[in-house]
Short mmCIF file of C-alpha atoms (C1' of nucleotides) and ligand atoms in Angstrom, two decimals:
data_model
loop_
_atom_site.label_atom_id
_atom_site.label_comp_id
_atom_site.label_asym_id
_atom_site.label_seq_id
_atom_site.Cartn_x
_atom_site.Cartn_y
_atom_site.Cartn_z
CA UNK A 1129 -2.65 53.23 318.34
CA UNK A 1130 -6.17 51.93 318.41
CA UNK A 1131 -9.38 53.46 320.02
CA UNK A 1132 -12.60 52.18 321.35
CA UNK A 1133 -15.90 53.08 319.51
CA UNK A 1134 -16.67 55.17 322.41
CA UNK A 1135 -13.39 57.14 322.23
CA UNK A 1136 -13.93 57.52 318.45
CA UNK A 1137 -17.35 58.87 318.80
CA UNK A 1138 -16.10 61.46 321.37
CA UNK A 1139 -13.25 62.49 318.99
CA UNK A 1140 -15.45 62.81 315.96
CA UNK A 1141 -18.08 64.81 317.72
CA UNK A 1142 -15.51 67.21 319.09
CA UNK A 1143 -14.17 67.48 315.51
CA UNK A 1144 -17.67 68.41 314.31
CA UNK A 1145 -18.37 70.91 317.21
CA UNK A 1146 -15.16 72.65 317.13
CA UNK A 1147 -15.16 76.21 315.64
CA UNK A 1148 -12.27 77.25 313.54
CA UNK A 1149 -10.51 79.12 316.41
CA UNK A 1150 -12.46 78.40 319.49
CA UNK A 1151 -12.99 75.73 321.96
CA UNK A 1152 -15.67 73.11 322.75
CA UNK A 1153 -17.51 72.93 326.01
CA UNK A 1154 -18.58 70.10 328.20
CA UNK A 1155 -22.14 70.67 328.10
CA UNK A 1156 -22.17 70.96 324.26
CA UNK A 1157 -20.33 67.68 323.77
CA UNK A 1158 -22.64 65.97 326.39
CA UNK A 1159 -25.62 67.30 324.44
CA UNK A 1160 -24.30 66.11 321.11
CA UNK A 1161 -23.49 62.57 322.38
CA UNK A 1162 -26.71 62.24 324.42
CA UNK A 1163 -24.72 61.58 327.55
CA UNK A 1164 -24.04 63.39 330.81
CA UNK A 1165 -21.54 66.16 331.51
CA UNK A 1166 -19.88 63.99 334.20
CA UNK A 1167 -19.28 61.20 331.63
CA UNK A 1168 -17.79 63.65 329.28
CA UNK A 1169 -15.38 65.01 331.89
CA UNK A 1170 -14.20 61.34 332.57
CA UNK A 1171 -13.50 60.81 328.85
CA UNK A 1172 -11.69 64.24 328.49
CA UNK A 1173 -9.24 63.03 331.06
CA UNK A 1174 -8.57 59.91 329.11
CA UNK A 1175 -8.25 61.60 325.66
CA UNK A 1176 -6.02 64.17 327.30
CA UNK A 1177 -3.78 61.44 328.66
CA UNK A 1178 -3.55 60.06 325.16
CA UNK A 1179 -2.46 63.43 323.84
CA UNK A 1180 -5.56 63.73 321.50
CA UNK A 1181 -6.75 67.06 322.95
CA UNK A 1182 -5.72 70.18 324.61
CA UNK A 1183 -7.84 70.57 327.88
CA UNK A 1184 -7.47 72.58 331.05
CA UNK A 1185 -10.32 72.00 333.53
CA UNK A 1186 -13.22 74.54 333.33
CA UNK A 1187 -11.60 75.98 330.30
CA UNK A 1188 -12.90 73.91 327.39
CA UNK A 1189 -11.06 71.76 324.94
CA UNK A 1190 -9.98 71.31 321.39
CA UNK A 1191 -8.29 68.56 319.37
CA UNK A 1192 -4.69 68.28 319.12
CA UNK A 1193 -3.27 67.87 315.75
CA UNK A 1194 -2.92 64.15 316.42
CA UNK A 1195 -6.62 64.14 317.47
CA UNK A 1196 -7.55 65.82 314.23
CA UNK A 1197 -5.81 63.18 312.24
CA UNK A 1198 -7.79 60.48 314.14
CA UNK A 1199 -11.02 62.41 313.61
CA UNK A 1200 -10.42 62.64 309.83
CA UNK A 1201 -9.96 59.15 309.66
CA UNK A 1202 -13.18 58.35 311.26
CA UNK A 1203 -14.91 60.95 309.20
CA UNK A 1204 -13.34 59.32 306.05
CA UNK A 1205 -14.74 55.86 307.05
CA UNK A 1206 -18.23 57.29 307.87
CA UNK A 1207 -18.76 59.14 304.65
CA UNK A 1208 -17.31 56.30 302.53
CA UNK A 1209 -19.59 53.85 303.97
CA UNK A 1210 -22.47 56.19 303.44
CA UNK A 1211 -21.56 56.52 299.88
CA UNK A 1212 -21.33 52.73 299.40
CA UNK A 1213 -24.74 52.21 301.07
CA UNK A 1214 -26.43 54.73 298.81
CA UNK A 1215 -24.59 53.92 295.66
CA UNK A 1216 -24.24 50.20 295.79
CA UNK A 1217 -27.03 48.90 298.22
CA UNK A 1218 -29.72 51.31 297.07
CA UNK A 1219 -30.34 52.93 300.46
CA UNK A 1220 -31.77 56.49 300.59
CA UNK A 1221 -29.53 59.20 301.74
CA UNK A 1222 -31.86 59.60 304.83
CA UNK A 1223 -31.43 55.94 305.80
CA UNK A 1224 -27.69 55.55 305.97
CA UNK A 1225 -26.49 57.52 308.91
CA UNK A 1226 -27.18 55.04 311.82
CA UNK A 1227 -25.61 52.16 309.84
CA UNK A 1228 -22.52 54.25 309.07
CA UNK A 1229 -22.36 55.12 312.83
CA UNK A 1230 -21.53 51.51 313.30
CA UNK A 1231 -19.46 50.87 310.29
CA UNK A 1232 -17.19 53.75 310.91
CA UNK A 1233 -15.70 51.69 313.73
CA UNK A 1234 -14.55 48.79 311.77
CA UNK A 1235 -10.80 48.85 312.15
CA UNK A 1236 -8.84 48.16 308.85
CA UNK A 1237 -6.80 50.51 306.94
CA UNK A 1238 -6.60 48.24 303.85
CA UNK A 1239 -10.32 47.71 303.91
CA UNK A 1240 -11.16 51.29 303.85
CA UNK A 1241 -8.65 52.00 300.98
CA UNK A 1242 -10.01 49.08 298.90
CA UNK A 1243 -13.59 50.25 299.49
CA UNK A 1244 -12.52 53.87 298.35
CA UNK A 1245 -11.03 52.34 295.22
CA UNK A 1246 -14.00 50.10 294.61
CA UNK A 1247 -16.18 53.21 294.89
CA UNK A 1248 -13.95 55.09 292.42
CA UNK A 1249 -12.67 57.61 294.97
CA UNK A 1250 -15.69 59.75 295.54
CA UNK A 1251 -15.14 63.12 296.80
CA UNK A 1252 -18.46 63.83 298.35
CA UNK A 1253 -20.72 61.72 300.40
CA UNK A 1254 -24.52 61.41 299.81
CA UNK A 1255 -25.09 64.49 301.98
CA UNK A 1256 -22.54 66.51 300.00
CA UNK A 1257 -20.00 66.48 302.66
CA UNK A 1258 -16.37 66.10 301.37
CA UNK A 1259 -14.71 62.71 301.99
CA UNK A 1260 -11.10 62.98 303.23
CA UNK A 1261 -8.59 61.01 301.31
CA UNK A 1262 -6.09 58.33 302.62
CA UNK A 1263 -3.89 61.24 303.96
CA UNK A 1264 -6.84 63.06 305.61
CA UNK A 1265 -7.02 65.81 302.81
CA UNK A 1266 -10.29 66.83 301.63
CA UNK A 1267 -11.77 69.53 299.29
CA UNK A 1268 -12.38 72.88 300.77
CA UNK A 1269 -14.34 74.16 297.90
CA UNK A 1270 -16.61 76.94 299.00
CA UNK A 1271 -19.83 75.14 297.86
CA UNK A 1272 -22.66 74.35 299.97
CA UNK A 1273 -25.67 72.13 299.65
CA UNK A 1274 -28.54 73.66 297.80
CA UNK A 1275 -30.73 72.96 300.81
CA UNK A 1276 -28.53 75.42 302.71
CA UNK A 1277 -28.63 78.14 300.17
CA UNK A 1278 -30.47 81.21 301.26
CA UNK A 1279 -33.63 82.31 299.52
CA UNK A 1280 -33.21 84.67 296.66
CA UNK A 1281 -29.48 84.48 296.58
CA UNK A 1282 -28.04 83.63 293.14
CA UNK A 1283 -25.70 80.64 292.88
CA UNK A 1284 -24.04 78.40 290.52
CA UNK A 1285 -24.28 74.48 290.53
CA UNK A 1286 -20.81 73.34 291.15
CA UNK A 1287 -21.05 69.76 292.09
CA UNK A 1288 -23.37 66.74 292.42
CA UNK A 1289 -23.42 64.27 295.27
CA UNK A 1290 -23.05 61.22 293.18
CA UNK A 1291 -22.32 59.98 289.63
CA UNK A 1292 -25.34 57.67 289.58
CA UNK A 1293 -27.00 57.46 286.09
CA UNK A 1294 -30.35 57.87 287.73
CA UNK A 1295 -29.31 61.23 289.15
CA UNK A 1296 -27.66 62.39 286.03
CA UNK A 1297 -30.57 61.27 283.96
CA UNK A 1298 -33.02 63.32 286.22
CA UNK A 1299 -30.68 66.43 286.06
CA UNK A 1300 -30.42 66.45 282.31
CA UNK A 1301 -34.23 66.06 282.03
CA UNK A 1302 -34.53 69.09 284.32
CA UNK A 1303 -31.92 71.04 282.30
CA UNK A 1304 -29.58 71.41 285.37
CA UNK A 1305 -25.86 70.91 285.09
CA UNK A 1306 -22.54 72.01 286.41
CA UNK A 1307 -22.43 75.72 285.82
CA UNK A 1308 -26.28 76.31 285.87
CA UNK A 1309 -27.23 79.61 287.70
CA UNK A 1310 -30.18 79.46 289.91
CA UNK A 1311 -31.89 80.79 293.00
CA UNK A 1312 -34.09 79.22 295.67
CA UNK A 1313 -37.48 80.72 295.74
CA UNK A 1314 -39.05 78.79 298.65
CA UNK A 1315 -38.45 75.84 300.77
CA UNK A 1316 -41.18 73.48 301.90
CA UNK A 1317 -40.80 71.91 305.14
CA UNK A 1318 -43.51 69.40 304.66
CA UNK A 1319 -41.52 67.18 302.15
CA UNK A 1320 -38.24 69.20 302.08
CA UNK A 1321 -38.91 70.08 298.49
CA UNK A 1322 -37.42 73.22 297.07
CA UNK A 1323 -38.83 75.74 294.50
CA UNK A 1324 -36.01 77.06 292.33
CA UNK A 1325 -35.82 79.62 289.52
CA UNK A 1326 -33.35 79.32 286.44
CA UNK A 1327 -33.14 82.29 284.16
CA UNK A 1328 -35.44 82.14 281.07
CA UNK A 1329 -37.44 79.41 282.60
CA UNK A 1330 -40.59 79.27 284.73
CA UNK A 1331 -39.87 78.42 288.45
CA UNK A 1332 -40.31 74.80 289.28
CA UNK A 1333 -40.03 72.55 292.22
CA UNK A 1334 -37.47 69.89 292.96
CA UNK A 1335 -37.69 67.04 295.50
CA UNK A 1336 -35.74 67.24 298.68
CA UNK A 1337 -33.79 64.22 297.69
CA UNK A 1338 -32.54 65.94 294.41
CA UNK A 1339 -31.90 69.16 296.31
CA UNK A 1340 -29.68 67.16 298.72
CA UNK A 1341 -27.64 65.92 295.66
CA UNK A 1342 -26.97 69.46 294.36
CA UNK A 1343 -24.02 71.67 295.51
CA UNK A 1344 -23.83 75.35 294.59
CA UNK A 1345 -21.39 78.12 295.00
CA UNK A 1346 -23.03 81.52 295.88
CA UNK A 1347 -22.40 84.26 293.41
CA UNK B 177 -33.43 41.36 321.23
CA UNK B 178 -29.96 42.66 320.70
CA UNK B 179 -26.63 41.13 321.66
CA UNK B 180 -23.18 42.53 322.34
CA UNK B 181 -20.20 41.63 320.11
CA UNK B 182 -18.94 39.52 323.05
CA UNK B 183 -22.15 37.61 323.30
CA UNK B 184 -22.26 37.07 319.67
CA UNK B 185 -18.75 35.63 319.51
CA UNK B 186 -19.63 33.16 322.34
CA UNK B 187 -22.79 32.25 320.43
CA UNK B 188 -21.23 31.65 317.17
CA UNK B 189 -18.25 29.62 318.68
CA UNK B 190 -20.67 27.32 320.49
CA UNK B 191 -22.50 26.69 317.16
CA UNK B 192 -19.29 25.83 315.54
CA UNK B 193 -18.14 23.53 318.35
CA UNK B 194 -21.41 21.76 319.01
CA UNK B 195 -21.52 18.14 317.69
CA UNK B 196 -24.66 17.06 316.11
CA UNK B 197 -25.97 15.39 319.27
CA UNK B 198 -23.60 16.22 322.10
CA UNK B 199 -22.58 19.14 324.15
CA UNK B 200 -19.83 21.72 324.44
CA UNK B 201 -17.48 21.95 327.45
CA UNK B 202 -16.15 25.06 329.11
CA UNK B 203 -12.56 24.28 328.51
CA UNK B 204 -13.13 23.83 324.81
CA UNK B 205 -14.96 27.10 324.45
CA UNK B 206 -12.36 28.89 326.42
CA UNK B 207 -9.68 27.50 324.06
CA UNK B 208 -11.76 28.56 320.97
CA UNK B 209 -12.26 32.04 322.28
CA UNK B 210 -8.71 32.45 323.68
CA UNK B 211 -10.20 33.33 327.08
CA UNK B 212 -10.23 31.75 330.56
CA UNK B 213 -12.71 29.10 331.76
CA UNK B 214 -13.85 31.36 334.48
CA UNK B 215 -14.85 34.00 332.00
CA UNK B 216 -16.67 31.37 330.03
CA UNK B 217 -18.67 30.40 333.14
CA UNK B 218 -19.72 33.98 333.72
CA UNK B 219 -21.01 34.27 330.15
CA UNK B 220 -22.82 30.90 330.26
CA UNK B 221 -24.91 32.16 333.05
CA UNK B 222 -25.75 35.26 331.17
CA UNK B 223 -26.67 33.39 328.02
CA UNK B 224 -28.63 30.77 330.01
CA UNK B 225 -30.67 33.64 331.53
CA UNK B 226 -31.42 34.88 328.06
CA UNK B 227 -32.58 31.44 327.10
CA UNK B 228 -29.95 31.12 324.34
CA UNK B 229 -28.61 27.77 325.85
CA UNK B 230 -29.39 24.73 327.77
CA UNK B 231 -26.75 24.54 330.73
CA UNK B 232 -26.56 22.68 333.97
CA UNK B 233 -23.39 23.38 335.89
CA UNK B 234 -20.51 20.95 335.41
CA UNK B 235 -22.80 19.24 332.62
CA UNK B 236 -21.68 21.08 329.47
CA UNK B 237 -24.06 23.09 327.26
CA UNK B 238 -25.68 23.45 323.88
CA UNK B 239 -27.63 26.11 322.06
CA UNK B 240 -31.34 26.27 322.44
CA UNK B 241 -33.34 26.64 319.30
CA UNK B 242 -33.49 30.38 319.79
CA UNK B 243 -29.61 30.30 320.25
CA UNK B 244 -29.21 28.47 317.00
CA UNK B 245 -31.38 31.05 315.16
CA UNK B 246 -29.07 33.85 316.45
CA UNK B 247 -26.03 31.76 315.61
CA UNK B 248 -27.18 31.40 312.05
CA UNK B 249 -27.72 35.07 311.71
CA UNK B 250 -24.13 35.78 312.70
CA UNK B 251 -22.76 33.15 310.37
CA UNK B 252 -24.83 34.59 307.63
CA UNK B 253 -23.31 38.02 308.24
CA UNK B 254 -19.90 36.67 308.43
CA UNK B 255 -19.86 34.74 305.33
CA UNK B 256 -21.80 37.25 303.27
CA UNK B 257 -19.05 39.94 304.36
CA UNK B 258 -16.26 37.51 303.37
CA UNK B 259 -17.74 36.93 300.10
CA UNK B 260 -18.04 40.75 299.54
CA UNK B 261 -14.44 41.38 300.55
CA UNK B 262 -13.17 38.68 298.08
CA UNK B 263 -15.62 39.32 295.28
CA UNK B 264 -15.85 43.08 295.28
CA UNK B 265 -12.76 44.49 297.03
CA UNK B 266 -10.21 42.00 295.78
CA UNK B 267 -9.13 40.41 298.92
CA UNK B 268 -7.70 36.96 298.96
CA UNK B 269 -9.67 34.25 300.74
CA UNK B 270 -6.92 34.12 303.21
CA UNK B 271 -7.07 37.72 304.19
CA UNK B 272 -10.85 38.27 305.06
CA UNK B 273 -11.48 36.30 308.21
CA UNK B 274 -10.34 39.05 310.64
CA UNK B 275 -12.18 41.72 309.09
CA UNK B 276 -15.26 39.63 308.81
CA UNK B 277 -15.02 38.95 312.40
CA UNK B 278 -15.60 42.67 313.03
CA UNK B 279 -18.24 43.18 310.27
CA UNK B 280 -20.41 40.26 311.40
CA UNK B 281 -21.33 42.44 314.51
CA UNK B 282 -22.77 45.38 312.49
CA UNK B 283 -26.53 45.26 313.46
CA UNK B 284 -28.91 45.88 310.57
CA UNK B 285 -31.25 43.37 309.08
CA UNK B 286 -31.96 45.49 305.96
CA UNK B 287 -28.15 46.11 305.50
CA UNK B 288 -27.37 42.42 305.37
CA UNK B 289 -30.38 41.59 303.11
CA UNK B 290 -29.50 44.38 300.82
CA UNK B 291 -25.80 43.05 300.72
CA UNK B 292 -27.04 39.56 299.84
CA UNK B 293 -29.08 41.01 296.97
CA UNK B 294 -26.13 43.14 295.70
CA UNK B 295 -23.92 39.99 295.81
CA UNK B 296 -26.54 38.05 293.93
CA UNK B 297 -27.47 35.68 296.77
CA UNK B 298 -24.32 33.73 296.89
CA UNK B 299 -24.74 30.21 298.38
CA UNK B 300 -21.12 29.64 299.54
CA UNK B 301 -18.45 31.76 301.10
CA UNK B 302 -14.78 32.03 299.73
CA UNK B 303 -14.02 29.07 301.96
CA UNK B 304 -16.70 26.95 300.49
CA UNK B 305 -18.86 27.13 303.55
CA UNK B 306 -22.68 27.49 302.83
CA UNK B 307 -24.28 30.90 303.49
CA UNK B 308 -27.64 30.69 305.51
CA UNK B 309 -30.39 32.58 303.82
CA UNK B 310 -32.52 35.25 305.39
CA UNK B 311 -34.49 32.59 307.19
CA UNK B 312 -31.35 30.88 308.52
CA UNK B 313 -31.72 27.96 306.02
CA UNK B 314 -28.58 26.74 304.23
CA UNK B 315 -27.66 24.01 301.78
CA UNK B 316 -26.82 20.82 303.32
CA UNK B 317 -25.30 19.26 300.23
CA UNK B 318 -22.67 16.53 300.90
CA UNK B 319 -20.03 18.42 299.03
CA UNK B 320 -16.64 19.38 300.40
CA UNK B 321 -13.98 21.74 299.46
CA UNK B 322 -11.34 20.23 296.99
CA UNK B 323 -8.58 21.03 299.63
CA UNK B 324 -10.27 18.60 301.90
CA UNK B 325 -10.67 15.77 299.46
CA UNK B 326 -8.59 12.76 300.47
CA UNK B 327 -5.79 11.79 297.97
CA UNK B 328 -6.70 9.24 295.39
CA UNK B 329 -10.51 9.35 296.12
CA UNK B 330 -12.73 9.81 293.07
CA UNK B 331 -15.00 12.81 293.24
CA UNK B 332 -17.17 15.07 291.11
CA UNK B 333 -17.18 18.82 290.91
CA UNK B 334 -20.53 20.00 292.40
CA UNK B 335 -20.13 23.56 293.05
CA UNK B 336 -17.89 26.60 292.69
CA UNK B 337 -17.12 29.29 295.22
CA UNK B 338 -18.12 32.18 293.19
CA UNK B 339 -19.64 33.19 289.87
CA UNK B 340 -16.91 35.67 289.03
CA UNK B 341 -16.13 35.74 285.40
CA UNK B 342 -12.42 35.52 286.22
CA UNK B 343 -13.02 32.19 288.03
CA UNK B 344 -15.35 30.81 285.23
CA UNK B 345 -12.72 31.69 282.48
CA UNK B 346 -10.09 30.00 284.34
CA UNK B 347 -12.18 26.84 284.90
CA UNK B 348 -13.11 26.61 281.30
CA UNK B 349 -9.64 27.00 280.11
CA UNK B 350 -8.74 24.14 282.39
CA UNK B 351 -11.77 22.04 281.16
CA UNK B 352 -13.21 21.91 284.66
CA UNK B 353 -16.97 22.34 285.21
CA UNK B 354 -19.88 21.06 287.28
CA UNK B 355 -19.99 17.24 286.95
CA UNK B 356 -16.16 16.88 286.09
CA UNK B 357 -14.92 13.68 287.74
CA UNK B 358 -11.45 14.00 289.15
CA UNK B 359 -8.99 12.83 291.92
CA UNK B 360 -6.44 14.70 293.88
CA UNK B 361 -3.01 13.09 293.36
CA UNK B 362 -0.92 15.30 295.65
CA UNK B 363 -1.16 18.29 297.90
CA UNK B 364 1.76 20.75 298.19
CA UNK B 365 2.06 22.51 301.40
CA UNK B 366 4.54 25.11 300.22
CA UNK B 367 1.92 27.05 298.13
CA UNK B 368 -1.25 24.91 298.93
CA UNK B 369 -1.26 23.97 295.19
CA UNK B 370 -2.89 20.57 294.30
CA UNK B 371 -2.12 18.00 291.64
CA UNK B 372 -5.35 16.62 290.15
CA UNK B 373 -6.09 13.91 287.63
CA UNK B 374 -8.99 14.00 285.09
CA UNK B 375 -9.75 10.99 283.13
CA UNK B 376 -8.14 11.00 279.63
CA UNK B 377 -5.97 13.95 280.50
CA UNK B 378 -2.50 14.06 281.87
CA UNK B 379 -2.35 15.02 285.60
CA UNK B 380 -1.76 18.80 286.16
CA UNK B 381 -1.49 21.24 289.06
CA UNK B 382 -3.94 23.92 290.07
CA UNK B 383 -3.20 26.70 292.48
CA UNK B 384 -4.49 26.64 296.10
CA UNK B 385 -6.70 29.63 295.39
CA UNK B 386 -8.44 27.79 292.58
CA UNK B 387 -8.69 24.52 294.75
CA UNK B 388 -10.42 26.69 297.34
CA UNK B 389 -13.04 27.60 294.86
CA UNK B 390 -13.86 24.13 293.97
CA UNK B 391 -16.41 21.86 295.78
CA UNK B 392 -16.73 18.26 295.06
CA UNK B 393 -18.98 15.31 295.94
CA UNK B 394 -16.82 12.17 296.78
CA UNK B 395 -18.16 9.24 294.67
"C1'" DA C 116 -18.39 93.65 345.34
"C1'" DA C 117 -21.53 90.45 346.93
"C1'" DT C 118 -24.57 87.00 345.70
"C1'" DA C 119 -27.15 84.02 342.65
"C1'" DT C 120 -27.00 80.96 338.69
"C1'" DA C 121 -24.90 78.10 335.61
"C1'" DA C 122 -21.19 75.10 334.14
"C1'" DT C 123 -18.00 71.86 335.32
"C1'" DT C 124 -15.74 68.60 338.13
"C1'" DT C 125 -15.42 65.09 341.78
"C1'" DA C 126 -16.85 61.36 344.62
"C1'" DG C 127 -18.86 57.20 344.80
"C1'" DA C 128 -21.66 53.41 342.43
"C1'" DC C 129 -22.84 50.12 338.77
"C1'" DA C 130 -22.80 46.79 334.66
"C1'" DA C 131 -20.07 44.29 331.38
"C1'" DA C 132 -16.45 41.50 330.35
"C1'" DC C 133 -12.55 40.15 331.66
"C1'" DC C 134 -8.80 38.11 335.15
"C1'" DT C 135 -6.34 35.07 339.24
"C1'" DA C 136 -6.55 32.13 342.96
"C1'" DA C 137 -9.16 29.14 345.73
"C1'" DA C 138 -12.96 25.83 346.29
"C1'" DT C 139 -15.88 22.36 344.48
"C1'" DT C 140 -17.38 18.74 341.59
"C1'" DT C 141 -16.53 15.12 338.20
"C1'" DT C 142 -13.64 11.63 336.20
"C1'" DA C 143 -9.88 8.58 336.11
"C1'" DT C 144 -6.56 5.63 338.35
"C1'" DT C 145 -4.93 2.73 341.61
"C1'" DA D 463 -13.92 2.29 347.27
"C1'" DA D 464 -10.33 5.45 348.05
"C1'" DT D 465 -7.48 8.92 346.12
"C1'" DA D 466 -5.47 11.57 342.55
"C1'" DA D 467 -6.09 14.53 338.62
"C1'" DA D 468 -8.75 17.28 335.76
"C1'" DA D 469 -12.57 20.21 334.85
"C1'" DT D 470 -15.52 23.66 336.39
"C1'" DT D 471 -17.16 27.04 339.33
"C1'" DT D 472 -17.00 30.67 342.89
"C1'" DA D 473 -15.02 34.62 345.14
"C1'" DG D 474 -13.05 38.67 344.75
"C1'" DG D 475 -10.58 41.96 341.66
"C1'" DT D 476 -9.82 45.34 337.52
"C1'" DT D 477 -10.83 48.23 333.43
"C1'" DT D 478 -14.06 50.79 330.53
"C1'" DG D 479 -17.75 53.66 330.15
"C1'" DT D 480 -21.58 55.02 332.21
"C1'" DC D 481 -24.62 57.26 336.03
"C1'" DT D 482 -26.42 60.50 340.21
"C1'" DA D 483 -25.50 63.55 343.80
"C1'" DA D 484 -22.60 66.78 345.79
"C1'" DA D 485 -18.88 70.07 345.69
"C1'" DT D 486 -16.18 73.44 343.14
"C1'" DT D 487 -15.32 77.15 339.85
"C1'" DA D 488 -16.75 80.45 336.55
"C1'" DT D 489 -20.14 83.76 334.97
"C1'" DA D 490 -24.08 86.86 335.38
"C1'" DT D 491 -26.80 89.81 338.05
"C1'" DT D 492 -27.89 92.89 341.46
MN1 MN E 2293 -20.13 55.83 315.59
MN1 MN E 2294 -22.99 62.15 305.69
MN1 MN E 2295 -16.53 38.41 315.88
MN1 MN E 2296 -15.47 31.60 305.86
#
DNA sequence: AATATAATTTAGACAAACCTAAATTTTATT
DNA sequence: AATAAAATTTAGGTTTGTCTAAATTATATT
């Protein structure tokens, strides 16, 4: 079965909004998609008819297992393209979302699997979100992006957003690696930079871009 | 101004059908786009209103200079993506058209210019068609693909379809380079392979894939 | 429990891009 | 020049995805 770009955007948004056990509401989804509740209701009927979601009117809705499978396919495409844009075409991680929003609707299984292979099967996108594999499986490590770590909570670096030599060079210069224990001391909203503290070293500041590339496991 | 995928497909097809001085007809375009003449007429009105073509009813139509500019932009995207698919993702030149047909509608100037740079500014796509540069200019060399050379007509190799080391390795092994004079002796439809004759050498056969990567100037 | 408010759905329209069938215009043939 | 054939356009629908305004249902407040 094939879906329109519009259907895919709805499915993906429901996937992102859906809490582990709960349900998504019409207004939430309308807000997310910048559309009107009435339009959402129309689409819900269509997606229900296609068996992509469970929905009883006025009761909210959630993806069916088929719907979840479709969603993971779109998420896979979105994140792989983002990784491609950053890693191969020198885009900043803050410039890729809009373009990936278009590219995720290109319809070709072989294209996306070859892209995956060309990129060397990356497990995280430039924002640190895990990339589902060809079967829709993705890592469920407990790590979070450093930018989401709470202030003064100890954590350990567990992954980096990419394997680029530039990133790795910067990390080694700053003595940060997998296993490094650290705390966030302060977050600066102006430029998203973050002050961190590593034991036995004076506190220092890292750029928002670098923080985005670091994933930590709270201890 | 931004155009829908449908508008872009119409514009590109008119560009390809349009003879140097003549005009395109409704039925021709309907045939090319696998649609009905009535649908073509609808779109012609819209494109005329947007000043992308010159059109008087029952009289045929041709792109305006603005329309030509748009067309070249789409052709540029189509051919760059084809080159990417073949050169980076290991697709065969016969497998890329359909995917490029989708990718050509991705809307981002910076994306396509970065892709161009990433690919090292290729001048020909995998089918030997010239790739317009960022300003819509493309080479108008008189060369044609070797697969289109008439049998027993002398010609000189003038360009290759890509710069890949694999291609160049194969060419040097076969003693073919820019400037090599040759004739096509026979074309085999079964596997598209081609028998060629180079002076002072016995005739030999090259694969269809290799022939597709060779461009010659008839002498 | 009654009523007010908020969320959701329905009804009815609209634009884009297509279609079929009928009407019109151009072109070819006698 | 008249007529036949072909090409093109128009008229009137359909589907998809959107919208506004009104009606309905659920939730919150008195
Ligand atoms: Mn999207
Ligand atoms: Mn992302
Ligand atoms: Mn296309
Ligand atoms: Mn091509």
